[in-house]
Structures are given as structure tokens and as C-alpha cells.
Short mmCIF file of C-alpha atoms in Angstrom, two decimals:
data_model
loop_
_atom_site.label_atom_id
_atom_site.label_comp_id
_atom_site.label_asym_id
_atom_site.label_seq_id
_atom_site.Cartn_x
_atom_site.Cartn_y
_atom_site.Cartn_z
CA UNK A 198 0.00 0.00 0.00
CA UNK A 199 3.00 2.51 0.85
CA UNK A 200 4.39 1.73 -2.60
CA UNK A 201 1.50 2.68 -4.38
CA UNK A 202 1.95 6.17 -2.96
CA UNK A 203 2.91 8.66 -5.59
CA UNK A 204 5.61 10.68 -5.21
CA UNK A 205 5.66 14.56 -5.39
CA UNK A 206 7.25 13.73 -8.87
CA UNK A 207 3.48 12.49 -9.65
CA UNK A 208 1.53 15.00 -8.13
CA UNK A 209 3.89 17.98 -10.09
CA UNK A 210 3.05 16.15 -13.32
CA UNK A 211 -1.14 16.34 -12.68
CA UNK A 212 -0.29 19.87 -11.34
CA UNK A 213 1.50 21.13 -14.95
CA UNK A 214 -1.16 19.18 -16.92
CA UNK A 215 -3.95 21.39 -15.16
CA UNK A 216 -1.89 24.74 -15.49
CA UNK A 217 -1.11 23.97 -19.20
CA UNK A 218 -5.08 23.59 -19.58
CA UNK A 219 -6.51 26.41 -17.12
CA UNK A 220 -3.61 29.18 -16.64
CA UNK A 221 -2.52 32.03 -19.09
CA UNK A 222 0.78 31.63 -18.16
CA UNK A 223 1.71 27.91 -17.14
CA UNK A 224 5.14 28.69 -18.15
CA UNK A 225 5.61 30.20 -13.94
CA UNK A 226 4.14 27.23 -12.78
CA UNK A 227 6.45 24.82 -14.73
CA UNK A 228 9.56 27.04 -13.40
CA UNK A 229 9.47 26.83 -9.58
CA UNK A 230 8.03 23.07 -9.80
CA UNK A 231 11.04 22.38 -12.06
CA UNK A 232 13.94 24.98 -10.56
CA UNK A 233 12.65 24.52 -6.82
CA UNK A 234 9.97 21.79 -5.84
CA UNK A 235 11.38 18.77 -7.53
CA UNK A 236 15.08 19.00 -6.23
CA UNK A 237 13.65 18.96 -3.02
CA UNK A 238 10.96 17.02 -2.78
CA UNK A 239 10.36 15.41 -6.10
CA UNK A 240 11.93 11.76 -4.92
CA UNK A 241 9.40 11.92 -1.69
CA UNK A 242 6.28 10.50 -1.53
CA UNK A 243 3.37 12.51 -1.00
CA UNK A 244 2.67 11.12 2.00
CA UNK A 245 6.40 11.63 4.00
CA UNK A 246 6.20 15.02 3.00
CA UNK A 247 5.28 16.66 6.40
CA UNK A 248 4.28 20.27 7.03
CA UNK A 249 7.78 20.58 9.19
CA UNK A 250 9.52 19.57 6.42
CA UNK A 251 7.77 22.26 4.48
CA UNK A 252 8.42 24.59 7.42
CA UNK A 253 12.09 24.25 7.30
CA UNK A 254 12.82 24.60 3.99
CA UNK A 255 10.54 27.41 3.37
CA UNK A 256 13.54 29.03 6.17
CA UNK A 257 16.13 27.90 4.42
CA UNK A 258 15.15 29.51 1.57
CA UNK A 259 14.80 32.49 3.23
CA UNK A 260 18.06 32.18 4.75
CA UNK A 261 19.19 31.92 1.24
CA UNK A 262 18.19 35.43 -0.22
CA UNK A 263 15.35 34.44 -2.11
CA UNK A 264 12.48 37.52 -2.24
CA UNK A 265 9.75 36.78 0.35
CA UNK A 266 7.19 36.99 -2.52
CA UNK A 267 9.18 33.86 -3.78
CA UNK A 268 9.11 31.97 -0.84
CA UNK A 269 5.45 32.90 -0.82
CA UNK A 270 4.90 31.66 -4.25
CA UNK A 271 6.96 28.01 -3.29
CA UNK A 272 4.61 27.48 -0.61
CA UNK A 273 1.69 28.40 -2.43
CA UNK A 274 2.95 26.29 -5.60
CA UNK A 275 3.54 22.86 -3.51
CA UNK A 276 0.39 23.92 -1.63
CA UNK A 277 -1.98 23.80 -4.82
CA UNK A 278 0.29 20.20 -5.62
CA UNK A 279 -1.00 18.61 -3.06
CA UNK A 280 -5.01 20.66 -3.14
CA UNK A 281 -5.36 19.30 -6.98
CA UNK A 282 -4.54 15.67 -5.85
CA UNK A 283 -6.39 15.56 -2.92
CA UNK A 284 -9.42 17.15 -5.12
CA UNK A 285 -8.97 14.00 -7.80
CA UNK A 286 -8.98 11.48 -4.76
CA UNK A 287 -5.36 10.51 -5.29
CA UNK A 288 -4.65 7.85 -3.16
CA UNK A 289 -2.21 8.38 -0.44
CA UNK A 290 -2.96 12.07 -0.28
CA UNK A 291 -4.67 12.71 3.04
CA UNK A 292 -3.28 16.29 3.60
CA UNK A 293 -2.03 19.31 2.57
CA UNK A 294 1.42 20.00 4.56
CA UNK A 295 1.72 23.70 3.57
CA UNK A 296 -1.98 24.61 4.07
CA UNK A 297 -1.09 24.90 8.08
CA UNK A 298 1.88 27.25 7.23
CA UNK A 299 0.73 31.17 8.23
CA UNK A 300 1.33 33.31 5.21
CA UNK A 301 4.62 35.67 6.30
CA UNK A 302 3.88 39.63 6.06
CA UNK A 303 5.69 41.22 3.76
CA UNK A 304 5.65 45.03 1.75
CA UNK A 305 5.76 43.57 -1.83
CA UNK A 306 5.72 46.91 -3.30
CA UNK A 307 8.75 48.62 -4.83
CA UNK A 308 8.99 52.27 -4.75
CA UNK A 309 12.57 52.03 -7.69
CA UNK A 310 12.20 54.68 -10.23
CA UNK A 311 15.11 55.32 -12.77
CA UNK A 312 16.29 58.79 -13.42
CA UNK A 313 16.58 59.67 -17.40
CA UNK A 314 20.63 59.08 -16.72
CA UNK A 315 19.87 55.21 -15.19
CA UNK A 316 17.72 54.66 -17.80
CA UNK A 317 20.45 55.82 -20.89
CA UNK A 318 22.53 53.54 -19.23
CA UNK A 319 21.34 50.41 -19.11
CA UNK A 320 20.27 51.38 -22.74
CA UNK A 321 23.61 51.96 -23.13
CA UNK A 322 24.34 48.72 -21.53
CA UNK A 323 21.77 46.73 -23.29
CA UNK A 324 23.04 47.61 -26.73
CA UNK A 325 26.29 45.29 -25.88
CA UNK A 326 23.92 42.61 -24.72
CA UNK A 327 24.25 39.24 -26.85
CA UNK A 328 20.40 39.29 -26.58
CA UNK A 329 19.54 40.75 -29.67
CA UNK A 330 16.20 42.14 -28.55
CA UNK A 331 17.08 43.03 -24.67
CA UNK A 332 17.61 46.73 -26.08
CA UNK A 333 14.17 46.85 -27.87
CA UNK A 334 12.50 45.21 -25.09
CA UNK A 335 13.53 47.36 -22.52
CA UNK A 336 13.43 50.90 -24.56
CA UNK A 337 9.70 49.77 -25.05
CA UNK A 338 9.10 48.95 -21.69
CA UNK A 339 9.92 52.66 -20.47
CA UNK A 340 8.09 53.82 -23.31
CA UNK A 341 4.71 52.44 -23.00
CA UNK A 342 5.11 51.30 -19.03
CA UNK A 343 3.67 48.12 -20.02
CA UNK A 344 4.36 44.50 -18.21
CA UNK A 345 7.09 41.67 -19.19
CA UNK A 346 4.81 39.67 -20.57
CA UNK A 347 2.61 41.82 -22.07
CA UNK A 348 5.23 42.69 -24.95
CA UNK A 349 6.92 39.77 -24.84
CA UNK A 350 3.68 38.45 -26.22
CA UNK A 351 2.88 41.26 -28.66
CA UNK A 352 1.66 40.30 -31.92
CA UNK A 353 1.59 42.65 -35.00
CA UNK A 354 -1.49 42.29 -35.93
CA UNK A 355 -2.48 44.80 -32.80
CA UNK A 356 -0.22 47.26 -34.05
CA UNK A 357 -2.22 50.08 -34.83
CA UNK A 358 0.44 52.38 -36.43
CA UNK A 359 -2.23 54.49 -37.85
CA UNK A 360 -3.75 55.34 -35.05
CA UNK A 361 -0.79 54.75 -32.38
CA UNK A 362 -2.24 52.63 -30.30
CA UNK A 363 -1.21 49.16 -29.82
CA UNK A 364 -4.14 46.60 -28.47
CA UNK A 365 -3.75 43.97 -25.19
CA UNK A 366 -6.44 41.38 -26.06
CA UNK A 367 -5.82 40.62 -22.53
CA UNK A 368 -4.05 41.62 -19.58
CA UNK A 369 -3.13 40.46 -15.91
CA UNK A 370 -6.70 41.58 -15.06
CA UNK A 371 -8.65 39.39 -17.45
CA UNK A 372 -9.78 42.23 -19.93
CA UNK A 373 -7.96 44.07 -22.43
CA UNK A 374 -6.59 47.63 -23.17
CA UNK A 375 -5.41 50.11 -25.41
CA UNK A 376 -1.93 51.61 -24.98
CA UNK A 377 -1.54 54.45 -26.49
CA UNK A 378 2.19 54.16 -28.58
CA UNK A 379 4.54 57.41 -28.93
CA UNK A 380 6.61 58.43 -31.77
CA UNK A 381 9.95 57.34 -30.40
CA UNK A 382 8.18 53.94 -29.45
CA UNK A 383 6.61 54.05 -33.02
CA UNK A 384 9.87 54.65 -34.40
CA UNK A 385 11.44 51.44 -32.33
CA UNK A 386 8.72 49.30 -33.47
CA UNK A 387 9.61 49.66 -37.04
CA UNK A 388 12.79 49.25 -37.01
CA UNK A 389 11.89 45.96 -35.65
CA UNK A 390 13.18 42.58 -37.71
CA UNK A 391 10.58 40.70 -39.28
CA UNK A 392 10.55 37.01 -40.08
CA UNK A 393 7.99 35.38 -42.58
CA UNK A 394 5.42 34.01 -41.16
CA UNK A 395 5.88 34.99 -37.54
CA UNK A 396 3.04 36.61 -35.63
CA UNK A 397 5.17 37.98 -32.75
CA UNK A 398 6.18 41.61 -32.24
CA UNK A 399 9.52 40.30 -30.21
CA UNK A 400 10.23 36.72 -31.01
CA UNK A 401 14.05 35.12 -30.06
CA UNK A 402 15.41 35.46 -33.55
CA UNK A 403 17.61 31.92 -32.37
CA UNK A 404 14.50 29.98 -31.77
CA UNK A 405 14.08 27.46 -34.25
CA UNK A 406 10.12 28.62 -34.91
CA UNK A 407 10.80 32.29 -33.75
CA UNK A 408 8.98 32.16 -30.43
CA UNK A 409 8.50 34.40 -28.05
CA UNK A 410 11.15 34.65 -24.91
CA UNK A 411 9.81 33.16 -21.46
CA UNK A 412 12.91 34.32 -19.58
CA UNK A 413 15.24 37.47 -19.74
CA UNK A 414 16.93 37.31 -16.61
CA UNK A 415 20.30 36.54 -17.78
CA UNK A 416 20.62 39.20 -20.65
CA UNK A 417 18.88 41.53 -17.81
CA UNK A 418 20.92 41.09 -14.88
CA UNK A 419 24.42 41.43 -17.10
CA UNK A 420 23.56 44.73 -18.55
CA UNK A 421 22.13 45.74 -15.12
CA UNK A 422 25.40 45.27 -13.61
CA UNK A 423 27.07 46.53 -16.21
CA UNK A 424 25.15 49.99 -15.69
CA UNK A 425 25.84 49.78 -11.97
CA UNK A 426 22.04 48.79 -11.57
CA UNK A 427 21.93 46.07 -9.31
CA UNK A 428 18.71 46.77 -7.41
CA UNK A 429 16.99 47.31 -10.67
CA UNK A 430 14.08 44.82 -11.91
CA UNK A 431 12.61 44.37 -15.00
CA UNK A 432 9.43 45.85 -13.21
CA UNK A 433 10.97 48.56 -12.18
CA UNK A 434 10.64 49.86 -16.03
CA UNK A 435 7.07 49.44 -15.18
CA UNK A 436 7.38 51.74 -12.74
CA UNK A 437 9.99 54.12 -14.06
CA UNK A 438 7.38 54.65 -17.14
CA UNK A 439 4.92 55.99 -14.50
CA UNK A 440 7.29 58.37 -12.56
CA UNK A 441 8.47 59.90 -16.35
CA UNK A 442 4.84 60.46 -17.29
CA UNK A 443 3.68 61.75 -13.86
CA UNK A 444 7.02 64.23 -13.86
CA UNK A 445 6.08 65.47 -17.63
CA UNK A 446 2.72 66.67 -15.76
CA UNK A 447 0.40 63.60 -16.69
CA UNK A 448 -2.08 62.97 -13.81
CA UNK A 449 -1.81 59.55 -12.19
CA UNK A 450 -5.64 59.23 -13.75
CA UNK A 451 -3.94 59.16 -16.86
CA UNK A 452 -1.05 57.32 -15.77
CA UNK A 453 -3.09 54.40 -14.43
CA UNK A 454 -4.99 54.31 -17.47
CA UNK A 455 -2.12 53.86 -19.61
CA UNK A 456 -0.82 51.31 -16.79
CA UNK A 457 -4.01 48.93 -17.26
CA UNK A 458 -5.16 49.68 -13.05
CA UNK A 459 -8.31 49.10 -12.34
CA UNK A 460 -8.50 50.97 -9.29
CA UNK A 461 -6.91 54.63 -8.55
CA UNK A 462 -5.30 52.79 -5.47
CA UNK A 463 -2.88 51.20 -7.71
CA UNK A 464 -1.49 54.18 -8.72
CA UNK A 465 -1.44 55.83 -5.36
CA UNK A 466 2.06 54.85 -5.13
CA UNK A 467 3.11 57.46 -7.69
CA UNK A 468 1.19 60.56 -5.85
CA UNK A 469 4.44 61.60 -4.41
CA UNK A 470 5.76 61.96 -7.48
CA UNK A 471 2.71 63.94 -8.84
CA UNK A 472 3.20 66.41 -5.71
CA UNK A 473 6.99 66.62 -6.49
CA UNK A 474 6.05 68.04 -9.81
CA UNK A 475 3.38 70.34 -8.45
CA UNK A 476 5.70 71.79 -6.20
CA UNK A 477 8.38 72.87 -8.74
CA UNK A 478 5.49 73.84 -10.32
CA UNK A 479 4.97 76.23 -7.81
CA UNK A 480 8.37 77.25 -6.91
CA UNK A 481 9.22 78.39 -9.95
CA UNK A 482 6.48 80.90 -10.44
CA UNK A 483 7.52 81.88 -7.24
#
């Protein structure tokens, strides 16, 4: 009866069949499993997996450096594991062993803007890259303050160079947007390579079928250290789009429209920002 057990190996393979078929982006899913789950715990069968176990190597990778949002998203992956088998009546799976951990606290939010000089430099930096595309990507990414994988899945048919706008079928959210495309992000965009028969705005021009990327963060980190960068995160070109707009006198209305929120409080964060700008504003009239 103990052999017939399956091991975490098992469950992880049940787990990426349902993300493939139910999640936009199964691709996350498939990383920690494969990068952190199944060194650990893949051999182990489901039921020797014990919510200590869980506990201790959750603090160990803690201890390592990881971001507490990724030690968040461990737990929660290896959590869901174990809900999906014990949903399909898997036998051996009685429990869930991270279901008991508490969630830790944590400030998630990062208040990193670039300056215009940070930002020429890892331009600067990303033009040396072997990557190809890493100085496209990014230039676009402060340009239209749009997410990772929202242009790394860009497709030219919702290019609207007419009316310079470029269309998100849809978005983190679950709905889609317009973002509105300027003429230096116009101007990127077509000088852009194009390969017949390839629907994708930025595909990996070494891909064999000219897909798009799932990872940068190799290409990224070099030319962020090679900018003297190091705190810098591909989001934090999200971000650095906002503070640019906000300091050129947009509203964070505006801003957050262009962003995709949904709510005003998502763009609270940049108020300061908007207040900065006010008060020069101000002080030079004075």
C-alpha cells in the first residue's frame, strides 16, 4: 500500500497538466516546480512530506536570499500540488502539509524609479547585450510602461500604427486595453526585424520557430550590472514609465490608465511623485 503512494514527482506532473489547460501563463508554474519543488521534494512521496519539512525549507530559503514573494509563491505552488490531488482522490494524499503554514507579512511593493541618466545607461548597456532584442524590449518597456509579458507576447497584428495605439487582447486583469504608442516607441517598433510568417512583435530570432522569450533574466541582470544597476528589476521599467509620465505633468488618472489599473489605489504609489512636480510647479512661479 505505501508503494503505491505517488511521489511529489506524480503530483507535479497532474499539477503542470492542469496549469497547461486552465492558466494564461503555465510557463511560472512549470519554473518553480522544475527549478525549486522537484530538487527537493520530487523523490518523496506525498505522504512523507510533512508540514515541518515544508516549514524548514521554506527558512532555508529564506536564509538563502530568495524575495519573500518567492518563498510565498513556493509554498503556495507545492500547496496547490497537493489541493489538486487531494481534489482527484489521489490515493495516499490525506493532507495538505503547507496549508497549516501562516502566510509571512511582507511590503511587496517597490517604490525604484530610474532617473533619465539610469535609464540611458542600461540602454547603453543593453546595446552590448548578446540578446539581440534586450535593447528593444527594454526601450519599449519605459516607453509604453507596459508589463514583461505583455510585450513579450505582442503580436503585429495589434499594431495600430495608424492610429498609435497598440491593443492587449488581454491583460493580468482578465480584460484588455489600449496603450496608447509614442513616436519614439513608433519609431522602435519599425525598425523591428521581421521574419515570414511569424506573428510575434519580439520573437528570439535563435529559436528554431521564432517564439517568443519566457525568460530574460540573464541578458537583464548582465547589462544591469554593467550599468551599476543592481537593485533594478525588470518591473521597475514598469514603474519608471509611470514616474516619467507623472514628472512630464500627466495625472496619475492618466497614468493608471495607460498602466491597465483598475483601481486609482494602484497608482497611489506614484502621488508623491505627482506632488513633487506640483511643487516645482509652484516654486518656480515663485
Amino acid at each position: 500500500e505505501k508503494k503505491s503512494v505517488p511521489t511529489y514527482a506524480d503530483l507535479a506532473d497532474d499539477h503542470l497538466t492542469f496549469a497547461r489547460t486552465h492558466l494564461r501563463r503555465p510557463e511560472n508554474v512549470e519554473r518553480v516546480i522544475r527549478v525549486h519543488l522537484l530538487p527537493r521534494f520530487g523523490k518523496e512521496r506525498a505522504d512523507a512530506i510533512t508540514t515541518q519539512d515544508v516549514a524548514k525549507w521554506l527558512a532555508e530559503k529564506r536564509k538563502s536570499g530568495l524575495a519573500p514573494a518567492t518563498v510565498e509563491k513556493l509554498k503556495v505552488t507545492l500547496g496547490r500540488s497537493f489541493q489538486l490531488a487531494m481534489q482527484a482522490g489521489t490515493k495516499g494524499v490525506k493532507f495538505n502539509p503547507a496549508q497549516a503554514i501562516p502566510r509571512e507579512k511582507f511590503n511587496n511593493a517597490r517604490d525604484r524609479f530610474l532617473t533619465s541618466d539610469e535609464a540611458a545607461r542600461l540602454l547603453k548597456a543593453a546595446e552590448q547585450s548578446l540578446n539581440p532584442q534586450l535593447k528593444n524590449i527594454i526601450a519599449l518597456l519605459l516607453l509604453t510602461g507596459a508589463r514583461r509579458g505583455e510585450l513579450l507576447n505582442a503580436r503585429w497584428e495589434n499594431i495600430d500604427r495608424e492610429r498609435k495605439l497598440w491593443f492587449l487582447p488581454m491583460t493580468k486583469n482578465g480584460s484588455s486595453r489600449y496603450v496608447p504608442l509614442s513616436q519614439p516607441a513608433l519609431d522602435i517598433i519599425d525598425q523591428l526585424p521581421r521574419f515570414d510568417g511569424c506573428p510575434w512583435l519580439l520573437p528570439n530570432p535563435t529559436s528554431k520557430n521564432k517564439t517568443p522569450y519566457t525568460d530574460l533574466k540573464h541578458p537583464f541582470d548582465t547589462a544591469r550590472q554593467a550599468a551599476g544597476l543592481p537593485d533594478v528589476t525588470i518591473h521597475t521599467l514598469r514603474h519608471s514609465a509611470a514616474s516619467f509620465m507623472v514628472n512630464a505633468g500627466i495625472d496619475i488618472y492618466a497614468v493608471g490608465r495607460v498602466l491597465g489599473h483598475k483601481t486609482i489605489v494602484s497608482s497611489q504609489r506614484f502621488s508623491h511623485l505627482a506632488n513633487e512636480t506640483l511643487l516645482a510647479a509652484v516654486e518656480a512661479g515663485a
